[in-house]
Amino acid sequence: MLGPIVSCCDGGRFGSFLASLAHGWSIVTAIFGYAAIGLFSSRSLGRTMLGVFAVVQLQRAVFRILTIFFLTREMEHARANSAWWSGRWCASDLGWRAAIMPGRELLCKVIEMSAFAADFVAAHVILCMLWPICFIPFIDRVHMYMLLWTLPKRTEDSAFKSKSGLGGGRPTGRVMTAAHRRTRRRRACSYGLLLGVVFAVTVSVVAAPMIVPLDAVAKKVLKSVPF
């Protein structure tokens, strides 16, 4: 009921804001789920990982059953998705499908946000595992050679010659101005700082249930509840 009223005032941005908020909340619930598994596993890393794998497999099985038996074929347009986040079902031009599409979109959004949270957490864990490789000297050249089967300098020279119209003779090095160097250095520092923050947050989230005595905290919270 609130969606159509707000959408008329903010130019249609309420749906995008609500979608971002819901996907962010799905990540928070995934982290709290991991912390709860760590709490019930008595802060054992092995049992926590087994619990996470069991929950993921059970969730995949439930979602697969829902997809096979309850989800209809995906529509070619995205009007149902827009109507779900904005709440404007009457103006979505869905016809009689507007009566049944909310239930279908509810299942779709549960599956979609669960998959998004799982991919987000897994991607950041993999990023933190691969980050120490960046400290190996000249690893960028090895990575470039693995991907393109050529050295980085030859790639830069060929790109420079194709842009400048040079051909033949000895390859000319890429000319970089002082402003370009400052921009690259500033970007490297900012993204390096962002990577460090992401690494610290991810490690703290993963290690917190194993270090912090959450069971004692939970007992104190339960004792403070008046019932």
Short mmCIF file of C-alpha atoms in Angstrom, two decimals:
data_model
loop_
_atom_site.label_atom_id
_atom_site.label_comp_id
_atom_site.label_asym_id
_atom_site.label_seq_id
_atom_site.Cartn_x
_atom_site.Cartn_y
_atom_site.Cartn_z
CA MET A 1 0.00 0.00 0.00
CA LEU A 2 2.88 2.38 0.70
CA GLY A 3 4.66 1.68 -2.61
CA PRO A 4 2.26 3.39 -5.05
CA ILE A 5 1.96 6.47 -2.81
CA VAL A 6 5.72 6.93 -2.40
CA SER A 7 6.45 6.08 -6.05
CA CYS A 8 4.28 8.98 -7.17
CA CYS A 9 6.44 11.39 -5.16
CA ASP A 10 10.01 10.15 -5.71
CA GLY A 11 9.92 9.58 -9.45
CA GLY A 12 9.88 5.78 -9.29
CA ARG A 13 13.06 5.36 -7.20
CA PHE A 14 11.28 3.76 -4.24
CA GLY A 15 11.33 0.33 -5.89
CA SER A 16 15.09 0.46 -6.46
CA PHE A 17 15.70 1.59 -2.88
CA LEU A 18 13.50 -1.19 -1.50
CA ALA A 19 15.25 -3.81 -3.65
CA SER A 20 18.67 -2.65 -2.45
CA LEU A 21 17.49 -2.66 1.15
CA ALA A 22 16.07 -6.19 0.84
CA HIS A 23 19.22 -7.58 -0.78
CA GLY A 24 21.36 -5.95 1.90
CA TRP A 25 19.17 -7.43 4.61
CA SER A 26 19.55 -10.88 3.03
CA ILE A 27 23.33 -10.58 3.50
CA VAL A 28 22.83 -9.59 7.15
CA THR A 29 20.54 -12.58 7.78
CA ALA A 30 23.09 -14.91 6.15
CA ILE A 31 25.79 -13.61 8.50
CA PHE A 32 23.50 -13.98 11.53
CA GLY A 33 22.68 -17.51 10.37
CA TYR A 34 26.37 -18.37 10.30
CA ALA A 35 26.81 -16.87 13.77
CA ALA A 36 23.87 -18.92 15.07
CA ILE A 37 25.36 -22.13 13.66
CA GLY A 38 28.66 -21.27 15.32
CA LEU A 39 26.81 -20.66 18.59
CA PHE A 40 25.04 -24.03 18.51
CA SER A 41 28.27 -25.78 17.46
CA SER A 42 30.03 -24.73 20.67
CA ARG A 43 32.54 -22.57 18.76
CA SER A 44 33.99 -25.53 16.87
CA LEU A 45 35.16 -24.58 13.39
CA GLY A 46 34.76 -28.09 11.97
CA ARG A 47 31.22 -28.54 13.24
CA THR A 48 30.33 -25.02 12.15
CA MET A 49 31.49 -25.70 8.59
CA LEU A 50 29.58 -29.00 8.55
CA GLY A 51 26.48 -27.16 9.75
CA VAL A 52 26.88 -24.49 7.07
CA PHE A 53 27.28 -27.12 4.34
CA ALA A 54 24.23 -29.03 5.62
CA VAL A 55 22.10 -25.88 5.68
CA VAL A 56 23.22 -24.92 2.17
CA GLN A 57 22.41 -28.36 0.76
CA LEU A 58 19.02 -28.44 2.49
CA GLN A 59 18.25 -24.96 1.20
CA ARG A 60 19.20 -25.96 -2.34
CA ALA A 61 16.94 -29.01 -2.15
CA VAL A 62 13.97 -26.96 -0.93
CA PHE A 63 14.52 -24.29 -3.56
CA ARG A 64 14.83 -26.92 -6.29
CA ILE A 65 11.50 -28.46 -5.25
CA LEU A 66 9.82 -25.05 -5.17
CA THR A 67 11.25 -24.20 -8.60
CA ILE A 68 10.05 -27.45 -10.19
CA PHE A 69 6.56 -27.70 -8.71
CA PHE A 70 5.45 -24.15 -7.92
CA LEU A 71 7.20 -21.67 -10.22
CA THR A 72 5.71 -21.02 -13.62
CA ARG A 73 7.62 -19.99 -16.70
CA GLU A 74 9.48 -16.69 -16.51
CA MET A 75 7.83 -13.86 -18.44
CA GLU A 76 9.74 -12.10 -21.20
CA HIS A 77 9.36 -8.66 -19.65
CA ALA A 78 10.29 -7.39 -16.18
CA ARG A 79 6.99 -5.71 -15.32
CA ALA A 80 6.22 -8.23 -12.60
CA ASN A 81 9.56 -7.54 -10.92
CA SER A 82 9.01 -3.78 -11.08
CA ALA A 83 5.47 -4.16 -9.75
CA TRP A 84 6.71 -6.27 -6.84
CA TRP A 85 9.19 -3.68 -5.60
CA SER A 86 7.06 -0.62 -6.35
CA GLY A 87 3.68 -2.13 -5.36
CA ARG A 88 2.01 -0.78 -8.51
CA TRP A 89 0.28 -3.96 -9.63
CA CYS A 90 -2.70 -2.15 -11.10
CA ALA A 91 -0.48 -0.12 -13.45
CA SER A 92 1.76 -3.04 -14.49
CA ASP A 93 -0.37 -4.11 -17.53
CA LEU A 94 -0.35 -7.73 -16.40
CA GLY A 95 -4.07 -8.28 -16.83
CA TRP A 96 -5.53 -11.23 -14.95
CA ARG A 97 -2.01 -12.36 -14.05
CA ALA A 98 -1.82 -9.53 -11.51
CA ALA A 99 -3.93 -11.72 -9.19
CA ILE A 100 -1.47 -14.65 -9.14
CA MET A 101 1.87 -12.99 -9.83
CA PRO A 102 2.44 -11.69 -6.24
CA GLY A 103 2.64 -15.27 -4.93
CA ARG A 104 5.02 -16.28 -7.70
CA GLU A 105 7.18 -13.21 -7.17
CA LEU A 106 7.34 -13.95 -3.44
CA LEU A 107 8.90 -17.35 -4.14
CA CYS A 108 11.19 -15.82 -6.76
CA LYS A 109 12.42 -13.12 -4.41
CA VAL A 110 13.09 -15.57 -1.56
CA ILE A 111 15.15 -17.78 -3.86
CA GLU A 112 16.83 -14.82 -5.55
CA MET A 113 17.89 -13.06 -2.36
CA SER A 114 19.09 -16.31 -0.77
CA ALA A 115 21.24 -17.03 -3.82
CA PHE A 116 22.49 -13.43 -3.83
CA ALA A 117 23.52 -13.59 -0.16
CA ALA A 118 25.26 -16.94 -0.67
CA ASP A 119 27.14 -15.66 -3.74
CA PHE A 120 28.10 -12.44 -1.95
CA VAL A 121 29.52 -14.25 1.08
CA ALA A 122 31.28 -16.92 -1.00
CA ALA A 123 32.80 -14.33 -3.34
CA HIS A 124 34.23 -12.31 -0.46
CA VAL A 125 35.63 -15.41 1.23
CA ILE A 126 37.33 -16.42 -2.04
CA LEU A 127 38.62 -12.85 -2.43
CA CYS A 128 40.19 -12.96 1.03
CA MET A 129 41.78 -16.33 0.22
CA LEU A 130 43.29 -15.03 -3.02
CA TRP A 131 44.41 -11.67 -1.66
CA PRO A 132 47.80 -12.84 -0.24
CA ILE A 133 48.79 -13.92 -3.75
CA CYS A 134 48.97 -10.23 -4.71
CA PHE A 135 52.06 -9.83 -2.51
CA ILE A 136 54.09 -12.22 -4.67
CA PRO A 137 56.51 -10.14 -6.80
CA PHE A 138 55.64 -9.90 -10.52
CA ILE A 139 52.50 -12.00 -10.04
CA ASP A 140 50.61 -9.57 -12.28
CA ARG A 141 52.90 -10.44 -15.19
CA VAL A 142 52.42 -14.15 -14.57
CA HIS A 143 48.65 -13.66 -14.43
CA MET A 144 48.69 -11.69 -17.68
CA TYR A 145 50.74 -14.40 -19.35
CA MET A 146 48.34 -17.07 -18.11
CA LEU A 147 45.31 -15.22 -19.49
CA LEU A 148 46.59 -13.80 -22.79
CA TRP A 149 49.74 -15.88 -23.45
CA THR A 150 51.75 -12.72 -23.86
CA LEU A 151 53.75 -10.34 -21.73
CA PRO A 152 52.07 -7.18 -20.36
CA LYS A 153 54.52 -4.85 -22.14
CA ARG A 154 53.73 -6.35 -25.54
CA THR A 155 50.02 -5.93 -24.84
CA GLU A 156 50.49 -2.27 -23.89
CA ASP A 157 52.71 -1.62 -26.92
CA SER A 158 50.24 -3.19 -29.34
CA ALA A 159 47.38 -1.19 -27.82
CA PHE A 160 49.43 2.02 -28.07
CA LYS A 161 50.31 1.39 -31.72
CA SER A 162 46.72 0.58 -32.67
CA LYS A 163 45.50 3.85 -31.12
CA SER A 164 48.25 6.05 -32.49
CA GLY A 165 48.34 4.53 -35.95
CA LEU A 166 51.96 3.45 -35.70
CA GLY A 167 52.99 0.28 -37.44
CA GLY A 168 56.13 -1.67 -38.16
CA GLY A 169 59.53 -1.10 -36.68
CA ARG A 170 60.32 -1.37 -33.05
CA PRO A 171 57.33 -1.16 -30.67
CA THR A 172 57.05 2.17 -28.93
CA GLY A 173 56.40 2.28 -25.19
CA ARG A 174 53.23 3.72 -23.79
CA VAL A 175 53.55 7.40 -22.87
CA MET A 176 51.94 8.35 -19.56
CA THR A 177 51.61 11.88 -18.33
CA ALA A 178 52.20 12.95 -14.74
CA ALA A 179 48.47 13.50 -14.22
CA HIS A 180 47.77 9.98 -15.47
CA ARG A 181 50.34 8.55 -13.08
CA ARG A 182 48.82 10.45 -10.16
CA THR A 183 45.36 9.20 -11.07
CA ARG A 184 46.54 5.60 -11.25
CA ARG A 185 48.40 5.93 -7.96
CA ARG A 186 45.35 7.46 -6.27
CA ARG A 187 43.08 4.72 -7.58
CA ALA A 188 45.52 2.03 -6.47
CA CYS A 189 45.68 3.48 -2.95
CA SER A 190 41.90 3.88 -2.63
CA TYR A 191 41.11 0.40 -3.93
CA GLY A 192 43.90 -1.08 -1.82
CA LEU A 193 42.40 0.56 1.27
CA LEU A 194 38.96 -0.74 0.30
CA LEU A 195 40.38 -4.24 -0.13
CA GLY A 196 41.99 -4.06 3.29
CA VAL A 197 38.70 -2.99 4.91
CA VAL A 198 36.80 -5.79 3.14
CA PHE A 199 39.45 -8.31 4.24
CA ALA A 200 39.31 -7.15 7.86
CA VAL A 201 35.50 -7.21 7.97
CA THR A 202 35.28 -10.65 6.34
CA VAL A 203 37.89 -12.20 8.63
CA SER A 204 36.25 -10.68 11.71
CA VAL A 205 32.81 -11.96 10.67
CA VAL A 206 34.14 -15.47 10.03
CA ALA A 207 36.29 -15.61 13.17
CA ALA A 208 33.94 -13.88 15.60
CA PRO A 209 31.72 -16.92 16.36
CA MET A 210 34.88 -18.95 17.02
CA ILE A 211 36.48 -16.40 19.39
CA VAL A 212 33.74 -14.38 21.06
CA PRO A 213 31.84 -16.36 23.74
CA LEU A 214 28.45 -15.90 22.12
CA ASP A 215 26.88 -18.59 24.28
CA ALA A 216 27.55 -16.58 27.44
CA VAL A 217 26.20 -13.45 25.77
CA ALA A 218 23.06 -15.34 24.68
CA LYS A 219 22.50 -16.62 28.21
CA LYS A 220 22.76 -13.10 29.65
CA VAL A 221 20.30 -11.79 27.05
CA LEU A 222 17.83 -14.60 27.78
CA LYS A 223 18.09 -13.96 31.53
CA SER A 224 17.36 -10.27 31.02
CA VAL A 225 14.13 -11.02 29.09
CA PRO A 226 11.18 -10.78 31.53
CA PHE A 227 9.20 -13.99 30.96
#
